[in-house]
Coordinates of C-alpha atoms and ligand atoms in Angstrom, one line a residue:
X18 CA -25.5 -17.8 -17.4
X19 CA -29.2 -18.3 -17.2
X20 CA -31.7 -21.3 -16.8
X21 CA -31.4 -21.8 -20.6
X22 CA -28.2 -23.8 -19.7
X23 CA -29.9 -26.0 -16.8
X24 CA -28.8 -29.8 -16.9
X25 CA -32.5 -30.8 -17.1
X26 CA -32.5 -29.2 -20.5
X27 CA -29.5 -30.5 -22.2
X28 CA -29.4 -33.5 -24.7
X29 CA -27.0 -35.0 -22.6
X30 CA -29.5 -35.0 -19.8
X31 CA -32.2 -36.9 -21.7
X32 CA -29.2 -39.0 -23.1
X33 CA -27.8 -40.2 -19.6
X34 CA -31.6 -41.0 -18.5
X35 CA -31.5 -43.3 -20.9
X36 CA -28.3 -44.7 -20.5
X37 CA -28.9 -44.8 -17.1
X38 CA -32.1 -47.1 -17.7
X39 CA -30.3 -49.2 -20.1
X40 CA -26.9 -49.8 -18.5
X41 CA -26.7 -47.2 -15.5
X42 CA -28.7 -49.2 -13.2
X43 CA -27.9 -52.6 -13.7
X44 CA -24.1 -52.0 -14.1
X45 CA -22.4 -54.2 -11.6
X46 CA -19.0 -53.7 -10.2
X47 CA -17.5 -56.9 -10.3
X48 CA -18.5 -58.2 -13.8
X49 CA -17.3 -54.8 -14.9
X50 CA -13.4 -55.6 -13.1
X51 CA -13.8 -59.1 -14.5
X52 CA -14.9 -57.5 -18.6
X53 CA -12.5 -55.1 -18.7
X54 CA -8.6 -56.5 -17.0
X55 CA -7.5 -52.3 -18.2
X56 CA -10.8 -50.9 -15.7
X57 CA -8.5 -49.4 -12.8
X58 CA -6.3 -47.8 -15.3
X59 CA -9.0 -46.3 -17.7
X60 CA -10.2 -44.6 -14.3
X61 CA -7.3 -43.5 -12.9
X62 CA -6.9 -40.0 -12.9
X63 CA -3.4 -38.3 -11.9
X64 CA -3.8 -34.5 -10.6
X65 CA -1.6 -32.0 -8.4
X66 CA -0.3 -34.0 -5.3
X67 CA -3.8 -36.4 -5.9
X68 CA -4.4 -39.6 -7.5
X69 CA -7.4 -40.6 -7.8
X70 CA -8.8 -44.0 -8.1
X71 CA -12.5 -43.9 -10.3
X72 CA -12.0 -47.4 -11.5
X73 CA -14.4 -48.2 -8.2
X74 CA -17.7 -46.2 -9.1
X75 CA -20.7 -47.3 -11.1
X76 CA -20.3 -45.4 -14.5
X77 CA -18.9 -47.0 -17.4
X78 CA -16.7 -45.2 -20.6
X79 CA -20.2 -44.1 -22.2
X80 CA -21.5 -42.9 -19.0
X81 CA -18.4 -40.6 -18.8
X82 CA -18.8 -39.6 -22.0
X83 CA -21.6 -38.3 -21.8
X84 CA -21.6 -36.4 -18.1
X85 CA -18.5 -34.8 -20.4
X86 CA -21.3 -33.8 -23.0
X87 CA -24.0 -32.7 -20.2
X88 CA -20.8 -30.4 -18.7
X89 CA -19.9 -29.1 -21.9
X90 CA -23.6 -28.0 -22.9
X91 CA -24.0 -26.7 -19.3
X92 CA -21.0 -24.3 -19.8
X93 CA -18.8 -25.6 -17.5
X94 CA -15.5 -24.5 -19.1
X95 CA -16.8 -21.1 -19.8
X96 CA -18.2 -20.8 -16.2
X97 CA -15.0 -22.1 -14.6
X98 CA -12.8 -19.3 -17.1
X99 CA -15.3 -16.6 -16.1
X100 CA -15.2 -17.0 -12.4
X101 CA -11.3 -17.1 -12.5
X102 CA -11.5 -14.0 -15.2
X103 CA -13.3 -12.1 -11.8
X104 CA -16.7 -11.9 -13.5
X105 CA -19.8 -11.3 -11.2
X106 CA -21.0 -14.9 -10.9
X107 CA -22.4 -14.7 -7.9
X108 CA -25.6 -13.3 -9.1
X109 CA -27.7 -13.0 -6.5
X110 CA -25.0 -10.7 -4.5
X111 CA -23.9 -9.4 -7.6
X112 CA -19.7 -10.6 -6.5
X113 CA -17.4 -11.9 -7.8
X114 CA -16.1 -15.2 -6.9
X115 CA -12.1 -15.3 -6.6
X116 CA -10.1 -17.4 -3.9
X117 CA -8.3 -18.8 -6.9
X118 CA -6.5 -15.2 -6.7
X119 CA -5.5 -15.4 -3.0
X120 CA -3.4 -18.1 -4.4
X121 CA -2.1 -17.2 -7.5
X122 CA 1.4 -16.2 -7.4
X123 CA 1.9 -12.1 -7.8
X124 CA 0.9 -10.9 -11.3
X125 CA -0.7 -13.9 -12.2
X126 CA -4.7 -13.2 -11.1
X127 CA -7.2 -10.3 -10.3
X128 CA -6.4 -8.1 -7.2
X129 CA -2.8 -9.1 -7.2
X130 CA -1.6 -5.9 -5.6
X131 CA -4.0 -5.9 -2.7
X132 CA -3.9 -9.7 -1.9
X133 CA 0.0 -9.7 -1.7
X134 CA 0.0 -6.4 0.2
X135 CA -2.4 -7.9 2.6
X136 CA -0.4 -11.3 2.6
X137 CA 3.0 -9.9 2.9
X138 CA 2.0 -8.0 5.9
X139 CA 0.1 -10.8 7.4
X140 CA 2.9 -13.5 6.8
X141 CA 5.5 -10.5 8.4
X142 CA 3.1 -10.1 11.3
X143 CA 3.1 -14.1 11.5
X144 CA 6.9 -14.3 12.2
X145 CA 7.1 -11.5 14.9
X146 CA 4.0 -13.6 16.7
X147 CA 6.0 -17.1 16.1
X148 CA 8.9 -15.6 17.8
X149 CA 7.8 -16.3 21.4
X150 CA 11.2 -15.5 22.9
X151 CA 10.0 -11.7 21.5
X152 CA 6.0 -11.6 21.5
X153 CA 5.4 -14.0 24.4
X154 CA 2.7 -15.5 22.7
X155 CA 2.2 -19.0 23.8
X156 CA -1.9 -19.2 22.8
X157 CA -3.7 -18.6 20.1
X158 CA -7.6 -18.2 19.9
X159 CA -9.1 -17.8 17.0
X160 CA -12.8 -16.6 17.5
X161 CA -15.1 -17.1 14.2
X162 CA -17.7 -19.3 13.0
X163 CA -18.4 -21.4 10.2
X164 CA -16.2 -20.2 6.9
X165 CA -14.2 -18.1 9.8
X166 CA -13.5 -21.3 12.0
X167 CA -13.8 -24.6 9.9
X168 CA -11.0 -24.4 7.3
X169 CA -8.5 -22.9 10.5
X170 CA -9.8 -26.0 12.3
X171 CA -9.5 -28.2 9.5
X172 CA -6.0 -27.1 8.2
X173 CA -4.2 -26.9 12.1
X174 CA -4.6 -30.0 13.3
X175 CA -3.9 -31.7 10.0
X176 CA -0.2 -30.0 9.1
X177 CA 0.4 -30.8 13.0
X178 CA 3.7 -32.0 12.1
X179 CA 4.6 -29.0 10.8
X180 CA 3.0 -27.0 13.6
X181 CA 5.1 -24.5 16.2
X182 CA 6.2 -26.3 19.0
X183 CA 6.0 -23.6 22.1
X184 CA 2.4 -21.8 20.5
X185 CA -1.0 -23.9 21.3
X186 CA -4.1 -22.8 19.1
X187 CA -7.3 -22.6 20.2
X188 CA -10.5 -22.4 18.4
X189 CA -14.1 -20.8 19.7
X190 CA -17.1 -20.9 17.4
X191 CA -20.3 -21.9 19.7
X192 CA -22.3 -18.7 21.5
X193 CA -22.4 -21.6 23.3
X194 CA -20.4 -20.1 26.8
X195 CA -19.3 -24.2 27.2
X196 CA -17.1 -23.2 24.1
X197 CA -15.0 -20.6 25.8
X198 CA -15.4 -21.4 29.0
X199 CA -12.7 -24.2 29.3
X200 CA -10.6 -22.3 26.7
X201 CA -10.2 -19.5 28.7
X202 CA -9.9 -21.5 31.9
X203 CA -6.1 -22.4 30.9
X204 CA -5.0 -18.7 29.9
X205 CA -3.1 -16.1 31.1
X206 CA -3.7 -12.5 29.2
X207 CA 0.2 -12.0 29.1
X208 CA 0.7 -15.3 26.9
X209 CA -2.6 -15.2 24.3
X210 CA -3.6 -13.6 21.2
X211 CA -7.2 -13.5 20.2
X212 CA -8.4 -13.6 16.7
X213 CA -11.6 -11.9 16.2
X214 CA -12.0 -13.9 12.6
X215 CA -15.3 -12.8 10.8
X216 CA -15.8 -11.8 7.6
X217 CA -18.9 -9.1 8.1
X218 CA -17.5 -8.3 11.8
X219 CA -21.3 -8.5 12.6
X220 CA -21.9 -12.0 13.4
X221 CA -23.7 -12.9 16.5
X222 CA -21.3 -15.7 18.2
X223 CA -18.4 -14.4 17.1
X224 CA -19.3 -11.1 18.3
X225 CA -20.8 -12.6 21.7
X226 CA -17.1 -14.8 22.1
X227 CA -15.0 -11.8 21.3
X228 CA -17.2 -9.5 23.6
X229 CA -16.2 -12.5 26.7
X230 CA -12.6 -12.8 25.8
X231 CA -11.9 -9.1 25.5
X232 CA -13.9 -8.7 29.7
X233 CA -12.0 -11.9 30.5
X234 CA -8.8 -10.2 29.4
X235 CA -9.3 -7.1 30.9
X236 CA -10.7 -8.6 34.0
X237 CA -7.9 -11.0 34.7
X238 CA -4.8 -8.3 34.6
X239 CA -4.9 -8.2 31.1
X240 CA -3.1 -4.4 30.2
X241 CA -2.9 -4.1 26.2
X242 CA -5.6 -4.9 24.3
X243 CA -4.0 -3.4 21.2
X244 CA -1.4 -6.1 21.2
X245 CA -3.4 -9.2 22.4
X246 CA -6.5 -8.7 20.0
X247 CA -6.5 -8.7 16.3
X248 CA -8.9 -9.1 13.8
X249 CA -9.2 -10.3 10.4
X250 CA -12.2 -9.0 8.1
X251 CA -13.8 -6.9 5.5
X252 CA -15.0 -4.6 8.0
X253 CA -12.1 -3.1 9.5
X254 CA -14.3 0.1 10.8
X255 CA -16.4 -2.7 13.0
X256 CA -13.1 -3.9 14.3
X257 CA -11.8 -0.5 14.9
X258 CA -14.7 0.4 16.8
X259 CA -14.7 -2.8 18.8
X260 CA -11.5 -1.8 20.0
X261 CA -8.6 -3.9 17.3
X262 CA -6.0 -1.6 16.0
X263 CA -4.1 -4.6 14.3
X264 CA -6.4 -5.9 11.6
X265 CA -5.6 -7.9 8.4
X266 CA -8.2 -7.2 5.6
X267 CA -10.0 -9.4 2.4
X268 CA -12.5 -8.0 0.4
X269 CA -16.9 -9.7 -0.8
X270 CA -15.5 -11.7 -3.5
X271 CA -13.6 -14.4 -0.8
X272 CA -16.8 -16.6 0.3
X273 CA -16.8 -17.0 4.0
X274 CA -16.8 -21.1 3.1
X275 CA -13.5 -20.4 0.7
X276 CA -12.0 -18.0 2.9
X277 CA -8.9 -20.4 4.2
X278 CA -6.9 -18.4 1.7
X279 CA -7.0 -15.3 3.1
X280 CA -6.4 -13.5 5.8
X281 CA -8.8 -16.2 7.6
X282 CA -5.4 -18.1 7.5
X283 CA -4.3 -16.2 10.3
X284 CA -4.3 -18.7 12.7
X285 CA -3.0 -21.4 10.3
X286 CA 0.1 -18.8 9.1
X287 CA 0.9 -18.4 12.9
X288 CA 1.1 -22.3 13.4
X289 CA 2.8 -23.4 10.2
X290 CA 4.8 -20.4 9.6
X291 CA 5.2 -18.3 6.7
X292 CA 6.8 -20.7 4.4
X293 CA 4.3 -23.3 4.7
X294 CA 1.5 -21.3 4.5
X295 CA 3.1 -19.8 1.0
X296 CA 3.2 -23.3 0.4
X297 CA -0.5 -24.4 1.2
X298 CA -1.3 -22.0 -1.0
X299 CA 0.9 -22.9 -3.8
X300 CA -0.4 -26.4 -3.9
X301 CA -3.9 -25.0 -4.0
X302 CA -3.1 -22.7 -7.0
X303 CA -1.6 -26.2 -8.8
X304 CA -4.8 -27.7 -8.7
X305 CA -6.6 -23.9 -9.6
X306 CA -3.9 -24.7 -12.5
X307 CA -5.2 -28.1 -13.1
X308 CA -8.9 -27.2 -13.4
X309 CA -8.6 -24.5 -15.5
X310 CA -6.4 -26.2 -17.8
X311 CA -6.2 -29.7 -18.0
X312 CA -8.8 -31.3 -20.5
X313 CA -12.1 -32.2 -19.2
X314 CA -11.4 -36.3 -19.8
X315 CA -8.6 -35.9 -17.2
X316 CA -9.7 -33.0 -15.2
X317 CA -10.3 -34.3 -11.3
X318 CA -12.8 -31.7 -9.7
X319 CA -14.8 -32.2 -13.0
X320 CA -15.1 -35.4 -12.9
X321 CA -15.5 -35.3 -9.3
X322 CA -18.7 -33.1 -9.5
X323 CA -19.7 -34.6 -12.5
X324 CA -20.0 -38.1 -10.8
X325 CA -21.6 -36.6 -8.1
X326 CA -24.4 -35.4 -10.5
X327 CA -24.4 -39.1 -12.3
X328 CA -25.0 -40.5 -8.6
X329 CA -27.5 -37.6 -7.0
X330 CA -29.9 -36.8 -10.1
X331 CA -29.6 -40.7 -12.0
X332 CA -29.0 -43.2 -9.2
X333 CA -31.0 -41.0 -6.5
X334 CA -28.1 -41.8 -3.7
X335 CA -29.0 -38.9 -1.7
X336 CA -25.6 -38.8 0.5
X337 CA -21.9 -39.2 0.2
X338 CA -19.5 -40.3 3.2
X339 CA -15.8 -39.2 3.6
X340 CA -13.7 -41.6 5.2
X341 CA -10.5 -39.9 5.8
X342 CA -7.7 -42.3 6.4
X343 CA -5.5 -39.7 8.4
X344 CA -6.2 -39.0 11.9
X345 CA -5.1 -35.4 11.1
X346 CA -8.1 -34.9 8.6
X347 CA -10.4 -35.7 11.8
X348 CA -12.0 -32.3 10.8
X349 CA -12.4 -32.6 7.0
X350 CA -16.1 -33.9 6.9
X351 CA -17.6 -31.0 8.3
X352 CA -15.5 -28.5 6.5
X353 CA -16.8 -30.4 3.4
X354 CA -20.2 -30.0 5.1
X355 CA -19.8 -26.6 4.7
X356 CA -18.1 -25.8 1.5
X357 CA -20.7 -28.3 -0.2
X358 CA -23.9 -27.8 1.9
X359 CA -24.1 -24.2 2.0
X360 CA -22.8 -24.1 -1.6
X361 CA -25.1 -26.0 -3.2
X362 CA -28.1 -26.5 -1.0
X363 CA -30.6 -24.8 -2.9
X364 CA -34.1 -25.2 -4.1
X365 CA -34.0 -22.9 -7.3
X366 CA -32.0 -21.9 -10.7
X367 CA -30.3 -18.7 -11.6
X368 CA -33.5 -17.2 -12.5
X369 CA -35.0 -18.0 -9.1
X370 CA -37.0 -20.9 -10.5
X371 CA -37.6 -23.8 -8.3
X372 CA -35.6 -27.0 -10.1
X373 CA -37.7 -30.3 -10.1
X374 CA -34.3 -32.1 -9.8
X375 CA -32.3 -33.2 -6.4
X376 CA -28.9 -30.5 -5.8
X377 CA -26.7 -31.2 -2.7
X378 CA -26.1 -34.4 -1.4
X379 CA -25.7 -34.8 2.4
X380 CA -21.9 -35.3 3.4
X381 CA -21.1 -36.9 6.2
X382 CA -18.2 -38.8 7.9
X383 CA -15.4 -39.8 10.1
X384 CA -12.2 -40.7 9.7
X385 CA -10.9 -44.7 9.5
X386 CA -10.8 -46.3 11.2
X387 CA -13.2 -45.0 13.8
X388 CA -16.3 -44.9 11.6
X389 CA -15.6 -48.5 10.5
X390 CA -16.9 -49.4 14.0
X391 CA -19.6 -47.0 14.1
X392 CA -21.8 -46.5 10.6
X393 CA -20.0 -48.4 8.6
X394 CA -22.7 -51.4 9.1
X395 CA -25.2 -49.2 7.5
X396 CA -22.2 -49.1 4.3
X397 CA -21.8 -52.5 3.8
X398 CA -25.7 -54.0 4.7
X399 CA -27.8 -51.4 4.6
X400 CA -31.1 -50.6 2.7
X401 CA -29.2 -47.5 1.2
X402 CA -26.7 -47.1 -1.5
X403 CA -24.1 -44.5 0.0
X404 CA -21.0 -43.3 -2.5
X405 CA -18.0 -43.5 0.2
X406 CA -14.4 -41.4 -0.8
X407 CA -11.8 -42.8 1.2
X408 CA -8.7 -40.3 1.6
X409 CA -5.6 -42.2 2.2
X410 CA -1.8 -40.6 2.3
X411 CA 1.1 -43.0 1.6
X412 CA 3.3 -42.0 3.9
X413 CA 2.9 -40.7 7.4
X414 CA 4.8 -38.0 9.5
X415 CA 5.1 -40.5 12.5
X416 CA 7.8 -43.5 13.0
X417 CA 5.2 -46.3 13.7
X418 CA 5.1 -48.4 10.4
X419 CA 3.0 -51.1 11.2
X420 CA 0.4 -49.3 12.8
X421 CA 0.4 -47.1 9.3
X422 CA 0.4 -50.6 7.0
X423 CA -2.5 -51.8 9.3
X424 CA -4.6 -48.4 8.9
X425 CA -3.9 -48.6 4.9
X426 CA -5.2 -52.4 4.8
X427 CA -8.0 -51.5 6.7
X428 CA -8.5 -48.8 3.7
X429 CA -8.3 -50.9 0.9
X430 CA -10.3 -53.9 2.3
X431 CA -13.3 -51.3 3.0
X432 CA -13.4 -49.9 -0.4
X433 CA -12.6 -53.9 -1.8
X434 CA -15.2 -55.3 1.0
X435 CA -18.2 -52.3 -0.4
X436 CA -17.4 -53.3 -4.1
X437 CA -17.4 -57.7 -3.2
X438 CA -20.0 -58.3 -0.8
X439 CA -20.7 -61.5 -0.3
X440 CA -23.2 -64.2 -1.6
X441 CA -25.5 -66.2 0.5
X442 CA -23.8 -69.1 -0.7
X443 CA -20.6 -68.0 0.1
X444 CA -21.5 -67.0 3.8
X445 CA -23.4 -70.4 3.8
X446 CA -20.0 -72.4 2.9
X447 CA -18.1 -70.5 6.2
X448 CA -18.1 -70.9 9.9
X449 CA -20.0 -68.2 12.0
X450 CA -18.7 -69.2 15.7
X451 CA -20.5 -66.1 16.9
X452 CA -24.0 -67.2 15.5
X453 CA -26.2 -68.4 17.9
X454 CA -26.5 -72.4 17.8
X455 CA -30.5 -71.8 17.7
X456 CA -30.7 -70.5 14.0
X457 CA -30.9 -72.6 11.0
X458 CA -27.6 -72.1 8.5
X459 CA -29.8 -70.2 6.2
X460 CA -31.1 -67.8 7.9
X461 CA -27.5 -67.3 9.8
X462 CA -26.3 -66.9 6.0
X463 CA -28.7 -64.4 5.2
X464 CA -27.9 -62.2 8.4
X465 CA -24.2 -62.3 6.5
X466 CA -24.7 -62.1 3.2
X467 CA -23.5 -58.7 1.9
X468 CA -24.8 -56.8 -1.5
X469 CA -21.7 -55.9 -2.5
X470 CA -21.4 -53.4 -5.8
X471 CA -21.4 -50.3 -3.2
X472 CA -19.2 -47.3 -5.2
X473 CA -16.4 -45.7 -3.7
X474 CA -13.7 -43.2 -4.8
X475 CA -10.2 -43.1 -3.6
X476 CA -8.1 -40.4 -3.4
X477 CA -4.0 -41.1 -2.6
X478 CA -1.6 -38.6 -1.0
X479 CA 1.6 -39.4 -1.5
X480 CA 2.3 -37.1 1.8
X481 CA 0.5 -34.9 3.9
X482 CA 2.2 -31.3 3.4
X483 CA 0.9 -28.4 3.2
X484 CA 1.1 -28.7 -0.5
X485 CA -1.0 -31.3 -0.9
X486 CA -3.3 -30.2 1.7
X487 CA -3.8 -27.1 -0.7
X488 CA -4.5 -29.1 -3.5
X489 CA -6.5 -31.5 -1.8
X490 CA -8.9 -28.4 -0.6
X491 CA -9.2 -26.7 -4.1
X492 CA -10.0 -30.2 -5.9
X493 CA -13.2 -30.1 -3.2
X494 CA -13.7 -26.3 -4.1
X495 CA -13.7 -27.0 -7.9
X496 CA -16.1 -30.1 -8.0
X497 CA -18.1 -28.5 -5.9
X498 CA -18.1 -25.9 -8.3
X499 CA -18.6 -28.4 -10.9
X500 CA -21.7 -30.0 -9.8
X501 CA -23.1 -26.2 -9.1
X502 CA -22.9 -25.1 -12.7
X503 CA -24.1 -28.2 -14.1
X504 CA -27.2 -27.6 -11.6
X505 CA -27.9 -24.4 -12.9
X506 CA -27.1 -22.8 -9.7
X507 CA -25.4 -20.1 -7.7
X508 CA -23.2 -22.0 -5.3
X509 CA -21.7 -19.0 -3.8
X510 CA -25.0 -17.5 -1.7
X511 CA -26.3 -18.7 1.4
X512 CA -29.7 -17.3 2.2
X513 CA -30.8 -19.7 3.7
X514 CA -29.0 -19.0 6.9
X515 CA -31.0 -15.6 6.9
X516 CA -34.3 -16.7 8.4
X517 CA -33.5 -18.6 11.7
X518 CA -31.0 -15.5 12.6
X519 CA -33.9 -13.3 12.3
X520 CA -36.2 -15.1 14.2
X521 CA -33.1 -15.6 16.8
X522 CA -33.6 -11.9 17.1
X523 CA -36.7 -11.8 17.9
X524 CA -36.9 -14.9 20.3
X525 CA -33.6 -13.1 22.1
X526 CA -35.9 -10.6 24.8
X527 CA -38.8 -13.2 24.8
X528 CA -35.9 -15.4 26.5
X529 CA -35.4 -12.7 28.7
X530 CA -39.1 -11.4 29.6
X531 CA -41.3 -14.6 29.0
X532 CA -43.6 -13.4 26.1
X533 CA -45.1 -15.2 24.3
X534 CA -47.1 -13.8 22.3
X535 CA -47.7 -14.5 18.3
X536 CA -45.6 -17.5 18.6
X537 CA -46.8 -21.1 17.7
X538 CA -47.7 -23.2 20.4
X539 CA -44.5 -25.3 20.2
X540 CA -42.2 -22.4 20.3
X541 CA -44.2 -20.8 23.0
X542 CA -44.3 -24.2 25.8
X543 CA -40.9 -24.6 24.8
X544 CA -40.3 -21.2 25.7
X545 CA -42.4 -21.2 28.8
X546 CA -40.4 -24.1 30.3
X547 CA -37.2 -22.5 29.3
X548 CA -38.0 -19.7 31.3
X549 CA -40.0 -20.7 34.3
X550 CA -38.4 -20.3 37.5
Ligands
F6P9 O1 -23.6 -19.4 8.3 C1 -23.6 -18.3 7.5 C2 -22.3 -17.6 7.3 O2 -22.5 -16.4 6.7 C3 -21.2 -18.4 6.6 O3 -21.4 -18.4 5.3 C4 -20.0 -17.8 7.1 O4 -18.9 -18.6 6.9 C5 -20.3 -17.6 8.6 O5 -21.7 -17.3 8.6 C6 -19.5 -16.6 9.3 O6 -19.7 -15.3 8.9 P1 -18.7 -14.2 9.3 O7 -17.3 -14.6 8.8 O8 -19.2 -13.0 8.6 O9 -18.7 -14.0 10.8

């Protein structure tokens, strides 16, 4: 792919502009419910373990119609078969791009042999860990950062019902010593396993925590570091000369942001158990099965990441908000932070030209009903349109019903509540017994009137398994995917994490010796007063 297929330059593009002006903008919500009684059905889309609700966004049938032209002349399907064909689309690195074939059952993807050799061993390793009566194992602390930390952290606490009783995981990501610090402050060497989790083995954090733990262990009794350390990487001769015997392998065509799937799973396998981390995967490969098949009318991640193009590059909403609806997904906004941020942040096309159109939009969020009394003000009255994606799951894994009917109300009357609003009429015609006596009706009725016609996606679990997990993960993998080829981009590079690492590495003896020198005045007081006695 080149820039001769950017989005910018397709009919489609110049087509949705105009649609945009002549329908895009204006299109309200509500008449559109009240036009069309068949609306939540014409935008309901059924994929693996998700349902998803559309019917709540502000496209129409043409508008879909033609993101599916704009995706078609931007390549997508043939992007989508190459990168699960194992073609170099990564460009810039010159990699392939397949964590679809970490999932895929054996025979059925590139690298078959070597990712079920790796898995099987890993999954075999998993059990003798699990079995605490034998290993003695009662902690687990996974050491990594970013792709080596977020999906673990993500994926644990959300499959807790289905998490070992007797093991406790643990995760350290921050160089930050107030990371580790009261990690380590419960352990005892004889009962914990450390993870050294890092795809290049050369990271400075992870290297820095793993460094701490291993003169902790040692310090504090600790006799075999062989059995209490393992690593997972590419770099095995790194971990081998940092000490790790035990070391579970992947290869530069898992992304650190899509590495879950690999042996980055580590720490989830040794929670959740073999089975249900066969399954998690499984349920990711249904929706790898879904994208690469279904049509693109009914295909989720597309219309996902299309949508998110209609919104970023036509509306100009520069942000989307994930409002999980599960305390267990407490994590899921900032591993969507990653996977979407560092995928398609970027400034310029495949040929390295710079793009005079918007890419990435900030994601943010919290789950519900916590952020409804924090941000969601800003949602409901502020100056900015914000795209929400509520994330609610049917049925839960605990016995208290009505607290899990109140937490689902609370999620439909958001989504209802954005799309409504309320008229200044209507907030005239009601009692505000909390508005002070001082202010004339109207003006109370103004500070409560509510724009209403705010979009919103919602996605459905039926459960919370590590099935649907899986899938839930790989539908965000593939519209983010989406969105990236329709941009023109290479979503699977991250360069520009380079520069502030280098400059770390220089600042790093300047912290220790004072000097300042050649550095702008703001690094160099901040500096100074950093290190003054
Ligand atoms: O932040 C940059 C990054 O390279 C991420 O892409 C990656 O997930 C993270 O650092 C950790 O890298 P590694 O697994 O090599 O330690």
């Amino acid at each position: 792919m080149s820039a001769a297929h950017r989005c910018d330059r397709a009919v489609a593009w110049t087509a949705l502009q105009g649609h945009y002006q002549a329908h895009g903008k204006a299109l309200d919500l509500r008449e559109a419910f009240a036009r069309d009684a068949g609306r939540f059905e014409a935008f309901a889309v059924e994929a693996p373990h998700v349902f998803a609700d559309l019917s709540k966004n502000r496209w129409d049938l043409a508008t879909k119609k033609l993101l599916l032209d704009l995706a078609r002349e931007c390549g997508l399907e043939a992007r989508r078969d190459a990168m699960l064909a194992g073609e170099p689309i990564n460009t810039t690195e010159g990699r392939a791009v397949l964590h679809t074939a970490l999932r895929a059952p054996a025979g059925q993807a590139p690298f078959s042999a070597e990712v079920h050799e790796v898995l099987n061993r890993m999954l075999a390793y998993v059990e003798t860990v699990r079995d605490t009566a034998a290993s003695g194992i009662r902690h687990v602390v996974n050491i990594g950062i970013g792709g080596s930390d977020l999906g673990p952290q993500m994926v644990v606490p959300a499959l807790d019902a289905f998490v070992h009783p007797a093991i406790t995981m643990h995760f350290v990501s921050n160089v930050d010593g107030h990371d580790i610090a009261p990690v380590l402050r419960g352990l005892k060497p004889a009962e914990t396993l450390f993870i050294v989790a890092s795809k290049t083995f050369t990271t400075q954090e992870t290297m820095a925590n793993a460094q701490v733990a291993r003169d902790w262990f040692v310090a504090n009794g600790g006799t075999d570091v062989g059995r209490h350390f393992v690593a997972t990487t590419t770099n095995i001769e790194a971990a081998a000369r940092f000490g790790i015997t035990t070391t579970f392998g992947f290869w530069d065509w898992v992304g650190g942001r899509y590495s879950l799937w690999s042996a980055i799973g580590l720490p989830i396998a040794i929670a959740i158990g073999s089975e249900h981390f066969r399954a998690l995967l499984a349920g990711a490969h249904a929706m790898d099965r879904h994208f690469a098949t279904a049509p693109l009318e009914a295909n989720l991640p597309a219309l996902l990441g299309l949508l998110d193009v209609w919104y970023r590059n036509f509306h100009g909403f520069g942000s989307r908000s994930v409002a999980p609806y599960h305390q267990g997904l407490k994590r899921l906004p900032a591993y969507l932070q990653q996977l979407e941020m560092e995928s398609n942040g970027k400034q310029v096309d495949l040929d390295g030209e710079p793009l005079p159109y918007g890419t990435s939009p900030v994601v943010w969020g919290e789950p519900g009903t916590n952020g409804q009394h924090a941000y969601f003000q800003m949602l409901h009255q502020g100056t900015d349109v914000i795209p929400v994606e509520f994330i609610a799951v049917k049925t839960p894994t605990h016995p208290h019903a009505d607290l899990q009917r109140k937490l689902l109300a609370n999620c439909l009357a958001q989504s209802q509540a954005l799309m409504q609003g309320k008229a200044t009429d209507a907030a005239l015609g009601e009692k505000a017994p909390t508005a002070s006596a001082s202010l004339d009706p109207q003006t109370v009725a103004r500070h409560r009137t509510f724009p209403g016609n705010r979009p919103s996606t919602t996605l459905l679990l039926e459960r919370l398994t590590p099935e649907s997990l899986g899938a839930l993960i790989a539908l965000y993998e593939h519209r983010v995917f989406t969105s990236g080829v329709v941009w023109g981009i290479n979503s699977f590079d991250q360069w520009g994490v380079e520069l502030g690492k280098a400059l770390c590495n220089d600042l790093l003896p300047r912290l220790a010796s004072g000097d300042t020198a050649g550095l702008d005045a703001s690094t160099a007081g901040l500096l100074k007063r950093l290190t003054s006695a």
